[in-house]
Amino acid sequence: MADGRIIKTEGKVGGIVIKDDWPGYRLDLFTYPEHYSGDLECVYIPHGIIMDRTERLARNIMDDLGDHDIVVLCVLKGGYQFCADLVEFIKALSRNSNKSLLMRVDFIRLKSYLNDQSTEDLHIIGAEDLSVLNGKNVLIVEAIVDTGKTMKALLKHVEKFRPKMVKVAGLLVKRVPNGVGSLPDYVGFEIPNRFVVGYALDYNEYFRDLNHICVISEKGKIKYKI
Ligand code: IMP
C-alpha cells in the first residue's frame, strides 16, 4: 500500500506516503454498503488503518500540546468523522497519562467543491463569529487538503480572531502539481491526486456513510453528478 517513507517539509512530517501506482484493495475483500455497489473502484485506505494512524496523530498532538488548553476547530462537513475519532483518541490519552489536554470543540462549515472539481468560491457557512478563538491555542481539523486554497483562506479567516497559536491536522494531503498552501502540522496520509470518498468525505453529499476511504468509479461519478 505504502512504503512507510516519511516526507519532511519545513520540519513537518508528511505522514504515510501512498504511491502513485497504488491500485487500492479489491472491494470484495472488505464490507461496504450495498447501495454503493458499482459506484466504487477500490478500497484505497481501509477504516482500520485510518483509525490506527489517527491514534498516532493523537499522540503526536498530545506530546506537542499536552498541558495546554486548546480549541479544536472541526472543518465541516468532511472533517466530522476524523475530528470525532481524533478527539476520542486524545480523550483516551488524557485519561491514561500524566499529561492532559483540555479541549473545547467548535465547528466551521466550508464549501468549495462541485462534482469532483474545486471551485474558486469558498463559502464559509455558520460560525463566522469565531471570537471564542481570541488568545487561544487552536487546532484546525480538516479531512483533506487538495490544492490548499481552502486551508489558506481558512487560516486567513482564523487569524482575524487573534488566536495565540494555530496548528492544523489534516488526515489526507494530496500531491498536486499546483498546491498553494503549506503542509498541515499533523498529516495522516499523503495521497496521489485522485478523488476519494468515504469516512465523511463526499461526492455531492454521497458516500459520507462509507467507513473506508475509497476511489469512486466513473459510473458512480455519473450517477451522483449534478
Ligand atoms: P482545496 O481547497 O483544493 O485544498 O480543497 C479542499 C476541500 O475540497 C476539502 O475540504 C474537501 O471538501 C474537498 N476535496 C478535495 N479533494 C477531495 C476528494 O478527493 N474527495 C472529497 N472532497 C475533496
Coordinates of C-alpha atoms in Angstrom, one line a residue, residues 27 32-33 36-43 197-198 207 210 214-220:
L27 CA -13.8 -4.3 -3.0
Y32 CA -19.3 -1.7 2.4
P33 CA -22.9 -0.6 2.0
Y36 CA -22.8 1.8 -3.3
S37 CA -22.2 -1.4 -5.3
G38 CA -20.9 -0.4 -8.8
D39 CA -20.1 3.1 -7.6
L40 CA -16.6 2.4 -6.3
E41 CA -13.4 1.4 -7.9
C42 CA -11.4 0.2 -4.9
V43 CA -10.8 0.5 -1.2
V197 CA -14.7 9.4 -0.9
G198 CA -15.8 7.8 2.4
F207 CA -20.5 8.4 0.3
L210 CA -18.9 4.7 4.0
C214 CA -12.4 4.6 -1.5
V215 CA -11.9 5.7 -5.0
I216 CA -15.2 6.5 -6.8
S217 CA -15.8 4.7 -10.1
E218 CA -16.7 6.6 -13.4
K219 CA -20.2 5.1 -13.0
G220 CA -20.5 6.5 -9.5

